[in-house]
Every structure is written in C-alpha cells, then in structure tokens.
Amino acid sequence: MQKSFVIVLIAALVGAFVFFQFVNAASSVAFIAGVVTATLIFSFMPSSQSSASDEPYVGPTMTLYVGNLPYRVHEGEVKELFGEYGPVNSVRLVRDRKTGRRKGFGFVEMSEAGAQKAMGKLNDYTFQERTLKVREAKSQESDSSDA
C-alpha cells in the first residue's frame, strides 16, 4: 500500500472516532464523515515531495554505469541515492531475460553536473554492504563501431 493511502485511512478512522464521540452520529455516518474530512485536509495540504522531481530534467544529461549493485535493490532506492547529487531522469536495473532476476548493475541518467559529482562521491561507496562502481556509460554506437 502507498504511504499516503495509509495516512488518509488512519486520519479517517480518527475523524470517525471524533464524529462518533462528539456528534453522536451513527458509526457508518461517522466513518464516511471522517473519510471526507481526511480527504479534504490532505488535498489542501502541500505535498512533501516537490513537483519538480516528477518532471524530467531537460538540460545536458549523462548516463552512468553503476556496477556491483545489491541484487535486492530497487530502482527507487538507486534514484534516491543518486538524487542527492542532482536531478535523476531514469534508473534502469538490468535483469536476466530467462530468470527475471537482477544482474547487479544498471544505468542512471541524470544531469551532467550531478553525474560528475555522483561519480566522484559514489565510486567505491559502500551501499547496502556492496562497494559500488560508478563510471560514465559507453554508448552502444561506439561499441558497434569498434567491432
């Protein structure tokens, strides 16, 4: 479940309890009133995440190769780690085609300035008990021209 849904549900239950105790409404009516109240409160509150993080970065970007990732890591965790150094456009963790399991490496596309900082800070950085290897990714065009 999403964290915001759980928070709204808890707020609805608290609201229902308040309506039930102080307004003496029926429990179903109190719950519905609590849900409506919680929804209104959370719809007018500013979001904790900035809306700018949802929009992709449009300036110069660089793609980084990230090796020696833990197999249990998720894209969101990698995005959060690299997001400390600049805007992240995408995270792609490579999976085995047959088994679907992660292979322990991936690619992060982010702002060029942030990528330079991230390479300096996160190369040989210990992340979830693994030492990361962070390099600029080689393009597929340069690989095919060498052959």
PDB file of C-alpha atoms in Angstrom:
ATOM      1  CA  MET A   1       0.000   0.000   0.000  1.00  0.00           C
ATOM      2  CA  GLN A   2       1.077   3.543  -0.574  1.00  0.00           C
ATOM      3  CA  LYS A   3       2.075   5.535   2.450  1.00  0.00           C
ATOM      4  CA  SER A   4      -0.348   8.378   1.653  1.00  0.00           C
ATOM      5  CA  PHE A   5      -3.293   5.932   1.492  1.00  0.00           C
ATOM      6  CA  VAL A   6      -2.401   4.538   4.911  1.00  0.00           C
ATOM      7  CA  ILE A   7      -2.149   8.059   6.355  1.00  0.00           C
ATOM      8  CA  VAL A   8      -5.560   9.017   4.917  1.00  0.00           C
ATOM      9  CA  LEU A   9      -7.057   5.784   6.282  1.00  0.00           C
ATOM     10  CA  ILE A  10      -5.673   6.453   9.765  1.00  0.00           C
ATOM     11  CA  ALA A  11      -6.884  10.060   9.617  1.00  0.00           C
ATOM     12  CA  ALA A  12     -10.313   8.806   8.511  1.00  0.00           C
ATOM     13  CA  LEU A  13     -10.509   6.432  11.453  1.00  0.00           C
ATOM     14  CA  VAL A  14      -9.523   9.195  13.872  1.00  0.00           C
ATOM     15  CA  GLY A  15     -12.063  11.505  12.238  1.00  0.00           C
ATOM     16  CA  ALA A  16     -14.748   8.826  12.512  1.00  0.00           C
ATOM     17  CA  PHE A  17     -13.955   8.371  16.197  1.00  0.00           C
ATOM     18  CA  VAL A  18     -14.214  12.131  16.795  1.00  0.00           C
ATOM     19  CA  PHE A  19     -17.536  12.368  14.925  1.00  0.00           C
ATOM     20  CA  PHE A  20     -18.880   9.311  16.737  1.00  0.00           C
ATOM     21  CA  GLN A  21     -17.904  10.597  20.191  1.00  0.00           C
ATOM     22  CA  PHE A  22     -18.760  14.279  19.932  1.00  0.00           C
ATOM     23  CA  VAL A  23     -21.516  14.484  17.325  1.00  0.00           C
ATOM     24  CA  ASN A  24     -23.254  11.234  18.363  1.00  0.00           C
ATOM     25  CA  ALA A  25     -23.646  10.155  14.740  1.00  0.00           C
ATOM     26  CA  ALA A  26     -24.076   6.545  13.666  1.00  0.00           C
ATOM     27  CA  SER A  27     -20.789   4.703  13.186  1.00  0.00           C
ATOM     28  CA  SER A  28     -21.135   4.374   9.390  1.00  0.00           C
ATOM     29  CA  VAL A  29     -22.018   8.058   9.022  1.00  0.00           C
ATOM     30  CA  ALA A  30     -19.126   8.957  11.335  1.00  0.00           C
ATOM     31  CA  PHE A  31     -16.696   6.901   9.254  1.00  0.00           C
ATOM     32  CA  ILE A  32     -17.847   8.493   5.992  1.00  0.00           C
ATOM     33  CA  ALA A  33     -17.575  11.944   7.561  1.00  0.00           C
ATOM     34  CA  GLY A  34     -14.053  11.040   8.730  1.00  0.00           C
ATOM     35  CA  VAL A  35     -13.055   9.899   5.241  1.00  0.00           C
ATOM     36  CA  VAL A  36     -14.408  13.090   3.657  1.00  0.00           C
ATOM     37  CA  THR A  37     -12.697  15.259   6.279  1.00  0.00           C
ATOM     38  CA  ALA A  38      -9.346  13.456   5.895  1.00  0.00           C
ATOM     39  CA  THR A  39      -9.533  13.673   2.104  1.00  0.00           C
ATOM     40  CA  LEU A  40     -10.257  17.399   2.225  1.00  0.00           C
ATOM     41  CA  ILE A  41      -7.426  18.016   4.673  1.00  0.00           C
ATOM     42  CA  PHE A  42      -4.864  16.078   2.616  1.00  0.00           C
ATOM     43  CA  SER A  43      -5.985  17.556  -0.701  1.00  0.00           C
ATOM     44  CA  PHE A  44      -5.296  21.099   0.543  1.00  0.00           C
ATOM     45  CA  MET A  45      -2.020  20.296   2.299  1.00  0.00           C
ATOM     46  CA  PRO A  46       1.153  20.840   0.239  1.00  0.00           C
ATOM     47  CA  SER A  47       2.800  17.641  -0.900  1.00  0.00           C
ATOM     48  CA  SER A  48       6.006  16.646   0.916  1.00  0.00           C
ATOM     49  CA  GLN A  49       7.630  15.795  -2.417  1.00  0.00           C
ATOM     50  CA  SER A  50       8.313  18.678  -4.735  1.00  0.00           C
ATOM     51  CA  SER A  51       6.514  18.516  -8.038  1.00  0.00           C
ATOM     52  CA  ALA A  52       9.759  19.406  -9.812  1.00  0.00           C
ATOM     53  CA  SER A  53      11.131  15.936  -9.006  1.00  0.00           C
ATOM     54  CA  ASP A  54       8.343  14.380 -11.097  1.00  0.00           C
ATOM     55  CA  GLU A  55       9.341  16.337 -14.191  1.00  0.00           C
ATOM     56  CA  PRO A  56      12.377  15.078 -16.137  1.00  0.00           C
ATOM     57  CA  TYR A  57      15.486  17.236 -16.211  1.00  0.00           C
ATOM     58  CA  VAL A  58      15.805  18.933 -19.622  1.00  0.00           C
ATOM     59  CA  GLY A  59      19.401  20.221 -19.551  1.00  0.00           C
ATOM     60  CA  PRO A  60      22.566  18.348 -20.530  1.00  0.00           C
ATOM     61  CA  THR A  61      22.440  14.769 -19.229  1.00  0.00           C
ATOM     62  CA  MET A  62      24.893  11.930 -18.749  1.00  0.00           C
ATOM     63  CA  THR A  63      24.266   8.223 -18.360  1.00  0.00           C
ATOM     64  CA  LEU A  64      26.223   6.436 -15.658  1.00  0.00           C
ATOM     65  CA  TYR A  65      27.019   2.743 -15.413  1.00  0.00           C
ATOM     66  CA  VAL A  66      26.532   1.520 -11.837  1.00  0.00           C
ATOM     67  CA  GLY A  67      28.089  -1.854 -11.086  1.00  0.00           C
ATOM     68  CA  ASN A  68      28.190  -4.200  -8.110  1.00  0.00           C
ATOM     69  CA  LEU A  69      24.671  -3.257  -7.017  1.00  0.00           C
ATOM     70  CA  PRO A  70      22.968  -5.465  -4.441  1.00  0.00           C
ATOM     71  CA  TYR A  71      20.583  -7.902  -6.120  1.00  0.00           C
ATOM     72  CA  ARG A  72      17.728  -6.882  -3.813  1.00  0.00           C
ATOM     73  CA  VAL A  73      17.954  -3.142  -4.600  1.00  0.00           C
ATOM     74  CA  HIS A  74      15.043  -1.381  -6.343  1.00  0.00           C
ATOM     75  CA  GLU A  75      15.017   1.488  -8.818  1.00  0.00           C
ATOM     76  CA  GLY A  76      13.599   3.889  -6.225  1.00  0.00           C
ATOM     77  CA  GLU A  77      16.463   3.263  -3.816  1.00  0.00           C
ATOM     78  CA  VAL A  78      19.056   3.900  -6.535  1.00  0.00           C
ATOM     79  CA  LYS A  79      17.184   7.031  -7.669  1.00  0.00           C
ATOM     80  CA  GLU A  80      17.141   8.314  -4.101  1.00  0.00           C
ATOM     81  CA  LEU A  81      20.883   7.665  -3.672  1.00  0.00           C
ATOM     82  CA  PHE A  82      21.862   9.438  -6.904  1.00  0.00           C
ATOM     83  CA  GLY A  83      19.216  12.140  -6.408  1.00  0.00           C
ATOM     84  CA  GLU A  84      21.333  13.594  -3.614  1.00  0.00           C
ATOM     85  CA  TYR A  85      23.794  14.805  -6.282  1.00  0.00           C
ATOM     86  CA  GLY A  86      21.408  16.121  -8.926  1.00  0.00           C
ATOM     87  CA  PRO A  87      18.165  15.529 -10.824  1.00  0.00           C
ATOM     88  CA  VAL A  88      17.712  11.917 -11.971  1.00  0.00           C
ATOM     89  CA  ASN A  89      15.755  11.276 -15.194  1.00  0.00           C
ATOM     90  CA  SER A  90      15.756   7.488 -15.149  1.00  0.00           C
ATOM     91  CA  VAL A  91      17.129   4.378 -13.478  1.00  0.00           C
ATOM     92  CA  ARG A  92      17.322   1.079 -15.376  1.00  0.00           C
ATOM     93  CA  LEU A  93      18.416  -2.010 -13.469  1.00  0.00           C
ATOM     94  CA  VAL A  94      19.367  -4.871 -15.788  1.00  0.00           C
ATOM     95  CA  ARG A  95      17.574  -8.199 -15.376  1.00  0.00           C
ATOM     96  CA  ASP A  96      18.319 -11.667 -16.703  1.00  0.00           C
ATOM     97  CA  ARG A  97      15.930 -12.433 -19.579  1.00  0.00           C
ATOM     98  CA  LYS A  98      15.300 -16.043 -18.565  1.00  0.00           C
ATOM     99  CA  THR A  99      15.007 -15.776 -14.787  1.00  0.00           C
ATOM    100  CA  GLY A 100      13.935 -12.152 -14.384  1.00  0.00           C
ATOM    101  CA  ARG A 101      16.435 -11.711 -11.545  1.00  0.00           C
ATOM    102  CA  ARG A 102      18.556  -8.589 -11.345  1.00  0.00           C
ATOM    103  CA  LYS A 103      22.123  -8.912 -12.598  1.00  0.00           C
ATOM    104  CA  GLY A 104      23.721  -6.463 -10.149  1.00  0.00           C
ATOM    105  CA  PHE A 105      24.265  -3.495 -12.451  1.00  0.00           C
ATOM    106  CA  GLY A 106      22.290  -0.751 -14.079  1.00  0.00           C
ATOM    107  CA  PHE A 107      22.260   2.682 -15.635  1.00  0.00           C
ATOM    108  CA  VAL A 108      21.330   6.076 -14.204  1.00  0.00           C
ATOM    109  CA  GLU A 109      20.537   9.034 -16.456  1.00  0.00           C
ATOM    110  CA  MET A 110      20.914  12.337 -14.651  1.00  0.00           C
ATOM    111  CA  SER A 111      22.086  15.923 -15.061  1.00  0.00           C
ATOM    112  CA  GLU A 112      25.655  16.226 -16.289  1.00  0.00           C
ATOM    113  CA  ALA A 113      26.833  18.260 -13.290  1.00  0.00           C
ATOM    114  CA  GLY A 114      25.116  15.867 -10.889  1.00  0.00           C
ATOM    115  CA  ALA A 115      26.597  12.880 -12.696  1.00  0.00           C
ATOM    116  CA  GLN A 116      30.114  14.275 -12.300  1.00  0.00           C
ATOM    117  CA  LYS A 117      29.517  14.764  -8.559  1.00  0.00           C
ATOM    118  CA  ALA A 118      27.945  11.322  -8.212  1.00  0.00           C
ATOM    119  CA  MET A 119      30.875   9.636  -9.996  1.00  0.00           C
ATOM    120  CA  GLY A 120      33.316  11.301  -7.626  1.00  0.00           C
ATOM    121  CA  LYS A 121      31.356  10.547  -4.460  1.00  0.00           C
ATOM    122  CA  LEU A 122      29.717   7.187  -5.180  1.00  0.00           C
ATOM    123  CA  ASN A 123      32.522   5.284  -6.922  1.00  0.00           C
ATOM    124  CA  ASP A 124      33.877   2.831  -4.302  1.00  0.00           C
ATOM    125  CA  TYR A 125      30.997   3.866  -1.999  1.00  0.00           C
ATOM    126  CA  THR A 126      29.546   1.150   0.237  1.00  0.00           C
ATOM    127  CA  PHE A 127      25.815   0.807  -0.421  1.00  0.00           C
ATOM    128  CA  GLN A 128      23.840  -1.964   1.306  1.00  0.00           C
ATOM    129  CA  GLU A 129      27.062  -3.856   2.076  1.00  0.00           C
ATOM    130  CA  ARG A 130      28.319  -3.689  -1.547  1.00  0.00           C
ATOM    131  CA  THR A 131      31.051  -1.433  -2.966  1.00  0.00           C
ATOM    132  CA  LEU A 132      29.614   0.411  -5.959  1.00  0.00           C
ATOM    133  CA  LYS A 133      31.487   1.008  -9.194  1.00  0.00           C
ATOM    134  CA  VAL A 134      30.286   4.150 -10.954  1.00  0.00           C
ATOM    135  CA  ARG A 135      31.569   5.115 -14.419  1.00  0.00           C
ATOM    136  CA  GLU A 136      30.315   7.029 -17.419  1.00  0.00           C
ATOM    137  CA  ALA A 137      28.340   4.587 -19.554  1.00  0.00           C
ATOM    138  CA  LYS A 138      29.723   3.781 -23.002  1.00  0.00           C
ATOM    139  CA  SER A 139      27.244   4.296 -25.821  1.00  0.00           C
ATOM    140  CA  GLN A 140      26.190   1.319 -27.919  1.00  0.00           C
ATOM    141  CA  GLU A 141      27.184   3.165 -31.124  1.00  0.00           C
ATOM    142  CA  SER A 142      30.845   3.356 -30.044  1.00  0.00           C
ATOM    143  CA  ASP A 143      30.829  -0.350 -29.144  1.00  0.00           C
ATOM    144  CA  SER A 144      29.465  -1.438 -32.553  1.00  0.00           C
ATOM    145  CA  SER A 145      31.943   0.755 -34.498  1.00  0.00           C
ATOM    146  CA  ASP A 146      34.912  -0.914 -32.730  1.00  0.00           C
ATOM    147  CA  ALA A 147      33.951  -4.388 -33.987  1.00  0.00           C
TER     148      ALA A 147
END
